[in-house]
């Protein structure tokens, strides 16, 4: 029997097979060895399709995958190193949000050692990439101003609260 319209052939052992198995077995994609919550299945499908889109040069998917790793929206806890890798690919591809997110990660020391100069470099690159988007530039210039305040406070021996 062939594959009908709207159906997809799935090879055993593939990522998609695990997702189909999870959906069909009420969240259990690991053969009973571990449980995958049914609520996590849509997240995995989203991540899977963003990866496919990224392979087809969809630049926005690079940021979406980075966000999934940054916030822990995949099966794993937040993975800042992986998020940084995806944001770096997005920034290289010309996406301002990817460059801004890299700047934020360097500013906060997430996924790499804290570096004020790298943070500022990525914020500046994001401002260049944002083109005529004035609202995006306002956010970027505010980020750069806050970075300078952080740097000044740090040099004076003061630490700003993490939420600032």
Coordinates of C-alpha atoms in Angstrom, one line a residue:
X1 CA 0.0 0.0 0.0
X2 CA 1.3 3.4 -0.9
X3 CA 1.3 6.6 1.0
X4 CA -2.0 8.6 0.7
X5 CA -2.3 12.3 0.2
X6 CA -1.5 14.2 3.3
X7 CA 0.4 11.2 4.8
X8 CA 4.1 10.8 5.2
X9 CA 6.3 7.7 5.1
X10 CA 8.3 7.4 8.2
X11 CA 11.4 5.3 8.6
X12 CA 11.9 3.6 11.9
X13 CA 14.5 5.2 14.2
X14 CA 14.3 8.7 12.7
X15 CA 13.5 11.9 14.7
X16 CA 10.1 12.0 13.0
X17 CA 9.4 8.4 13.9
X18 CA 10.0 9.2 17.5
X19 CA 7.6 12.1 17.3
X20 CA 4.9 10.0 15.5
X21 CA 5.5 7.3 18.2
X22 CA 5.1 9.9 21.0
X23 CA 1.9 11.2 19.5
X24 CA 0.5 7.7 18.9
X25 CA 1.5 6.3 22.3
X26 CA 0.2 9.2 24.4
X27 CA 3.6 10.8 24.8
X28 CA 5.8 7.6 25.2
X29 CA 8.4 7.8 22.4
X30 CA 11.1 5.8 24.2
X31 CA 9.6 2.4 24.3
X32 CA 8.6 2.6 27.9
X33 CA 12.1 3.6 29.1
X34 CA 11.2 7.2 29.6
X35 CA 8.1 9.4 29.3
X36 CA 7.8 12.3 27.0
X37 CA 4.9 14.5 28.1
X38 CA 2.3 14.8 25.4
X39 CA 2.5 18.6 25.9
X40 CA 6.1 18.5 24.7
X41 CA 5.3 16.8 21.4
X42 CA 4.2 20.1 19.6
X43 CA 7.4 21.8 20.8
X44 CA 9.5 19.0 19.2
X45 CA 7.5 19.1 16.0
X46 CA 8.1 22.9 15.9
X47 CA 11.8 22.4 16.5
X48 CA 11.9 19.7 13.9
X49 CA 10.2 21.8 11.2
X50 CA 12.4 24.9 12.1
X51 CA 15.5 22.7 11.6
X52 CA 14.1 21.6 8.2
X53 CA 13.4 25.3 7.3
X54 CA 16.9 26.3 8.4
X55 CA 18.4 23.7 6.1
X56 CA 16.4 25.4 3.3
X57 CA 18.0 28.7 4.2
X58 CA 15.0 30.2 6.1
X59 CA 16.9 32.7 8.2
X60 CA 14.1 33.4 10.7
X61 CA 14.2 29.7 11.7
X62 CA 17.8 30.2 12.9
X63 CA 16.6 32.6 15.6
X64 CA 13.6 30.4 16.4
X65 CA 15.9 27.4 17.1
X66 CA 18.2 29.6 19.1
X67 CA 15.3 30.8 21.2
X68 CA 14.2 27.1 21.7
X69 CA 17.6 26.3 23.2
X70 CA 17.9 29.6 25.1
X71 CA 14.6 29.2 26.9
X72 CA 14.7 25.4 27.1
X73 CA 11.7 24.9 24.8
X74 CA 13.2 21.7 23.4
X75 CA 13.3 18.4 25.3
X76 CA 16.3 19.7 27.3
X77 CA 16.9 22.4 29.9
X78 CA 18.2 25.7 28.5
X79 CA 21.4 25.2 26.6
X80 CA 23.1 28.6 26.2
X81 CA 26.0 27.4 24.2
X82 CA 23.7 25.8 21.6
X83 CA 21.6 29.0 21.6
X84 CA 24.7 31.1 21.0
X85 CA 25.7 28.9 18.1
X86 CA 22.3 29.3 16.4
X87 CA 22.2 33.1 17.1
X88 CA 25.7 33.3 15.6
X89 CA 24.5 31.6 12.4
X90 CA 21.5 34.0 12.3
X91 CA 23.7 37.1 12.7
X92 CA 26.0 35.8 10.0
X93 CA 23.0 35.4 7.7
X94 CA 22.0 39.0 8.3
X95 CA 19.3 38.8 11.0
X96 CA 19.4 41.7 13.4
X97 CA 17.7 39.8 16.2
X98 CA 20.4 37.1 16.1
X99 CA 23.1 39.7 16.5
X100 CA 21.2 41.4 19.3
X101 CA 20.7 38.2 21.1
X102 CA 24.4 37.4 20.8
X103 CA 25.2 40.8 22.3
X104 CA 22.8 40.1 25.2
X105 CA 24.5 36.7 25.8
X106 CA 28.0 38.2 25.9
X107 CA 26.8 41.0 28.1
X108 CA 25.4 38.6 30.6
X109 CA 28.0 35.9 30.2
X110 CA 25.5 33.3 29.0
X111 CA 27.1 30.5 26.9
X112 CA 30.5 32.2 26.9
X113 CA 32.6 34.3 29.2
X114 CA 31.2 37.8 29.8
X115 CA 32.7 40.3 27.3
X116 CA 31.6 43.9 27.2
X117 CA 33.5 44.6 23.9
X118 CA 31.9 41.6 22.1
X119 CA 28.5 42.6 23.4
X120 CA 28.9 46.1 22.1
X121 CA 30.2 44.8 18.8
X122 CA 27.1 42.6 18.3
X123 CA 24.7 45.4 19.4
X124 CA 26.3 47.6 16.8
X125 CA 26.0 44.9 14.1
X126 CA 22.4 44.5 15.0
X127 CA 21.8 48.2 14.6
X128 CA 23.4 48.0 11.2
X129 CA 21.3 45.0 10.2
X130 CA 18.1 46.6 11.3
X131 CA 18.2 49.0 8.5
X132 CA 15.3 51.6 8.6
X133 CA 13.4 49.8 11.4
X134 CA 13.4 52.7 14.0
X135 CA 11.6 50.7 16.7
X136 CA 14.4 48.0 16.5
X137 CA 17.0 50.7 16.6
X138 CA 15.5 52.2 19.8
X139 CA 15.7 48.8 21.5
X140 CA 19.3 48.4 20.3
X141 CA 20.5 51.8 21.4
X142 CA 18.8 51.3 24.8
X143 CA 20.7 48.0 25.1
X144 CA 24.0 49.7 24.2
X145 CA 23.2 52.5 26.8
X146 CA 22.5 49.9 29.5
X147 CA 25.7 48.0 28.5
X148 CA 27.7 51.2 29.1
X149 CA 26.0 51.8 32.5
X150 CA 26.8 48.2 33.4
X151 CA 30.4 48.6 32.4
X152 CA 30.7 51.9 34.3
X153 CA 29.1 50.4 37.5
X154 CA 31.3 47.4 37.2
X155 CA 34.5 49.5 36.9
X156 CA 33.3 51.4 40.1
X157 CA 32.8 48.2 42.0
X158 CA 28.9 48.2 41.9
X159 CA 26.9 45.4 40.5
X160 CA 23.5 46.1 39.0
X161 CA 20.7 43.6 39.8
X162 CA 20.3 40.9 37.1
X163 CA 16.9 42.1 36.1
X164 CA 18.3 45.4 34.8

